[in-house]
Coordinates of N, CA and C in Angstrom, one line a residue:
M1 N -17.9 31.1 30.1 CA -16.6 32.0 29.9 C -15.7 30.9 30.8
N2 N -16.3 29.8 31.4 CA -15.7 29.1 32.2 C -15.0 28.1 31.5
K3 N -13.7 28.2 30.9 CA -12.7 26.9 30.1 C -12.1 26.4 31.1
S4 N -12.0 25.1 30.4 CA -11.2 24.0 31.5 C -9.9 24.1 30.8
K5 N -8.9 23.7 32.1 CA -7.3 23.9 32.2 C -6.9 23.3 31.5
R6 N -7.3 21.7 30.6 CA -6.7 20.9 29.5 C -7.2 21.1 28.9
P7 N -7.7 22.0 27.6 CA -8.4 22.0 26.3 C -8.0 20.5 25.3
F8 N -6.5 20.6 25.4 CA -6.1 19.4 24.7 C -5.4 18.3 25.1
T9 N -5.4 17.5 26.0 CA -5.4 16.6 26.4 C -4.9 15.3 25.4
K10 N -4.3 14.6 25.1 CA -4.0 13.6 24.4 C -4.4 12.2 24.6
S11 N -4.9 11.6 24.2 CA -5.9 10.5 24.4 C -4.5 9.5 24.6
K12 N -4.8 8.7 26.1 CA -3.5 7.6 26.4 C -4.0 6.1 25.5
R13 N -4.6 6.2 23.7 CA -4.7 4.7 24.0 C -3.2 4.1 23.2
S14 N -3.0 2.4 23.6 CA -2.2 1.9 23.5 C -2.3 1.8 21.9
F15 N -1.1 1.3 21.2 CA -1.5 1.0 19.8 C -0.2 0.1 19.6
R16 N -0.2 -1.4 18.8 CA 0.7 -2.0 18.8 C 1.1 -1.4 17.2
R17 N 2.4 -1.3 17.2 CA 3.1 -0.7 15.8 C 3.1 -2.2 14.7
R18 N 2.5 -1.5 13.4 CA 2.1 -2.7 12.1 C 3.5 -2.4 12.1
L19 N 4.3 -3.8 11.2 CA 5.5 -4.4 10.9 C 5.4 -3.3 9.9
P20 N 6.5 -3.1 9.2 CA 6.4 -2.5 7.9 C 5.9 -3.8 6.9
P21 N 5.8 -3.5 5.5 CA 5.2 -4.2 4.3 C 6.4 -4.8 4.0
I22 N 7.8 -4.2 3.7 CA 8.9 -4.1 2.9 C 10.1 -4.2 3.3
Q23 N 10.8 -5.5 4.0 CA 12.0 -5.4 4.8 C 12.7 -4.6 4.1
S24 N 13.6 -4.7 4.7 CA 15.3 -4.0 4.4 C 15.7 -5.3 3.0
G25 N 15.4 -6.3 3.0 CA 16.2 -7.0 2.6 C 15.1 -7.5 0.6
N26 N 14.4 -7.0 0.8 CA 13.2 -7.3 0.1 C 13.8 -6.0 -1.0
R27 N 13.5 -6.5 -2.6 CA 14.2 -5.5 -3.5 C 12.9 -5.4 -4.3
I28 N 12.5 -3.7 -4.4 CA 11.7 -3.5 -5.3 C 11.7 -3.6 -6.6
D29 N 11.2 -4.8 -7.3 CA 11.8 -5.1 -8.5 C 10.4 -5.7 -9.2
Y30 N 10.9 -5.6 -10.9 CA 9.4 -5.8 -11.9 C 9.6 -7.3 -11.3
R31 N 10.3 -7.9 -11.3 CA 10.8 -9.4 -11.1 C 10.1 -10.2 -10.1
N32 N 10.1 -9.3 -8.9 CA 9.6 -9.8 -7.6 C 8.0 -10.1 -7.0
M33 N 7.6 -10.7 -8.1 CA 5.9 -10.7 -8.1 C 5.3 -11.3 -7.0
S34 N 6.1 -11.7 -6.3 CA 5.0 -11.8 -4.7 C 5.2 -10.7 -3.4
L35 N 6.3 -10.3 -4.0 CA 6.2 -8.5 -3.1 C 4.9 -7.8 -3.9
I36 N 5.5 -7.4 -5.4 CA 4.6 -6.6 -6.2 C 2.9 -6.7 -5.8
S37 N 2.6 -8.2 -5.7 CA 1.0 -8.5 -5.9 C 0.6 -8.4 -4.4
R38 N 1.3 -7.5 -3.5 CA 0.4 -7.4 -2.3 C -0.3 -6.0 -2.3
F39 N 0.9 -5.4 -3.5 CA 0.2 -3.9 -3.6 C -1.1 -3.3 -4.3
I40 N -1.6 -4.7 -4.5 CA -2.3 -4.4 -6.0 C -3.5 -5.0 -5.4
S41 N -4.7 -4.2 -6.1 CA -6.1 -4.6 -5.2 C -6.7 -5.2 -6.0
E42 N -8.0 -6.4 -5.4 CA -8.3 -7.4 -6.1 C -8.9 -7.2 -7.9
Q43 N -9.3 -5.6 -8.3 CA -9.7 -5.4 -9.6 C -8.2 -5.2 -10.3
G44 N -7.0 -5.3 -9.7 CA -5.9 -4.7 -10.4 C -5.3 -3.3 -10.2
K45 N -6.1 -2.5 -9.4 CA -5.2 -1.1 -9.0 C -4.7 -0.9 -8.0
I46 N -3.3 -0.1 -8.3 CA -2.1 0.0 -7.3 C -2.8 0.5 -6.2
L47 N -2.8 0.1 -4.8 CA -3.4 0.7 -3.9 C -2.4 1.9 -3.4
S48 N -3.4 2.5 -2.4 CA -2.3 4.0 -2.3 C -1.7 3.8 -1.5
R49 N -0.5 4.8 -0.7 CA 0.2 4.9 0.3 C -0.3 4.7 1.6
R50 N -1.2 5.0 1.9 CA -1.9 5.4 3.3 C -2.6 3.4 3.1
V51 N -2.8 3.2 2.4 CA -3.4 1.7 2.3 C -2.3 0.6 2.9
N52 N -1.4 1.0 1.9 CA 0.4 -0.1 2.2 C 0.9 0.3 3.1
R53 N 0.8 1.2 4.0 CA 1.6 1.8 4.8 C 3.4 1.5 4.6
V54 N 3.6 2.3 3.5 CA 4.9 2.2 3.2 C 5.2 3.8 3.0
T55 N 6.4 4.0 2.5 CA 7.0 5.6 2.3 C 6.9 6.3 1.4
L56 N 6.9 7.0 1.0 CA 7.2 7.9 -0.3 C 7.7 7.1 -1.5
K57 N 9.0 7.1 -1.4 CA 10.0 6.5 -2.4 C 9.8 5.3 -2.4
Q58 N 9.2 4.6 -1.4 CA 8.5 2.9 -1.6 C 7.4 2.7 -2.4
Q59 N 6.7 4.1 -2.5 CA 5.6 4.1 -3.0 C 5.8 4.0 -4.7
R60 N 6.7 5.0 -4.9 CA 6.8 5.3 -6.0 C 7.7 3.8 -6.9
L61 N 8.4 3.7 -5.8 CA 9.1 2.2 -6.5 C 8.2 1.5 -6.9
I62 N 7.1 0.7 -5.9 CA 6.5 0.2 -5.8 C 5.5 0.3 -7.6
T63 N 4.9 2.0 -7.6 CA 4.4 2.5 -9.1 C 5.2 1.7 -10.2
I64 N 6.3 2.6 -9.9 CA 7.4 1.9 -11.2 C 7.3 0.4 -11.6
A65 N 7.2 0.1 -10.5 CA 7.8 -1.9 -10.7 C 6.5 -2.4 -11.3
I66 N 5.0 -2.3 -10.8 CA 4.5 -2.8 -11.3 C 3.8 -2.3 -12.5
K67 N 4.4 -0.8 -13.4 CA 3.8 -0.4 -14.4 C 5.0 -1.2 -15.6
Q68 N 5.9 -1.5 -14.8 CA 6.8 -2.1 -16.0 C 6.6 -3.6 -16.1
A69 N 6.2 -4.4 -15.1 CA 5.1 -5.8 -15.0 C 4.4 -6.0 -16.2
R70 N 3.3 -4.8 -15.9 CA 2.3 -4.3 -16.9 C 2.6 -4.8 -17.9
I71 N 3.6 -3.7 -18.4 CA 3.8 -3.9 -19.8 C 4.8 -4.8 -20.0
L72 N 5.3 -5.7 -19.5 CA 6.4 -6.9 -19.6 C 5.0 -8.1 -19.9
S73 N 3.7 -7.7 -19.5 CA 3.0 -8.8 -19.0 C 3.3 -9.6 -18.4
L74 N 3.7 -9.4 -17.2 CA 3.7 -10.6 -16.1 C 2.6 -9.9 -15.3
L75 N 2.0 -8.9 -15.4 CA 0.5 -8.5 -14.5 C -0.3 -8.1 -15.3
P76 N -1.7 -8.4 -14.8 CA -2.8 -8.0 -15.6 C -2.7 -6.3 -15.9
F77 N -3.4 -5.4 -16.7 CA -3.6 -4.0 -16.7 C -5.1 -4.0 -15.6
L78 N -6.2 -5.0 -15.9 CA -7.3 -5.3 -15.9 C -7.2 -6.4 -15.2
N79 N -8.1 -6.3 -14.3 CA -8.5 -8.1 -13.6 C -10.1 -8.4 -13.3
N80 N -10.8 -8.1 -14.6 CA -12.2 -8.6 -14.4 C -12.8 -9.8 -14.6
Q81 N -12.3 -10.5 -13.4 CA -12.9 -11.9 -13.7 C -14.5 -12.2 -13.4
K82 N -14.6 -11.3 -11.9 CA -15.8 -11.4 -11.4 C -17.1 -10.7 -12.5
Q83 N -16.3 -10.2 -13.9 CA -17.4 -10.7 -14.9 C -18.1 -11.6 -15.5
F84 N -17.1 -12.2 -15.4 CA -16.9 -13.9 -16.7 C -17.8 -15.1 -15.2
E85 N -17.4 -14.2 -14.3 CA -18.1 -15.5 -13.5 C -19.4 -15.7 -13.3
R86 N -20.3 -15.6 -14.3 CA -22.2 -15.6 -13.9 C -22.0 -16.4 -14.8

């Protein structure tokens, strides 16, 4: 029945704040391939918001831009290059 006096102490670990992947000057657009390709995995999948470290609004814009680029065949829908390397 002897409870500690401070059960919920916050750990004082220092951490470096990561830089945001999208700066204010970068436009999220289907033509900006250098920006869009950072948010796609090696298999061609769109990476999640937690992996990307972007806001919800930015993730929505990224997803729309990637889909538009795929439709205009600027990006592949799938990246199955590993199958053909045998």
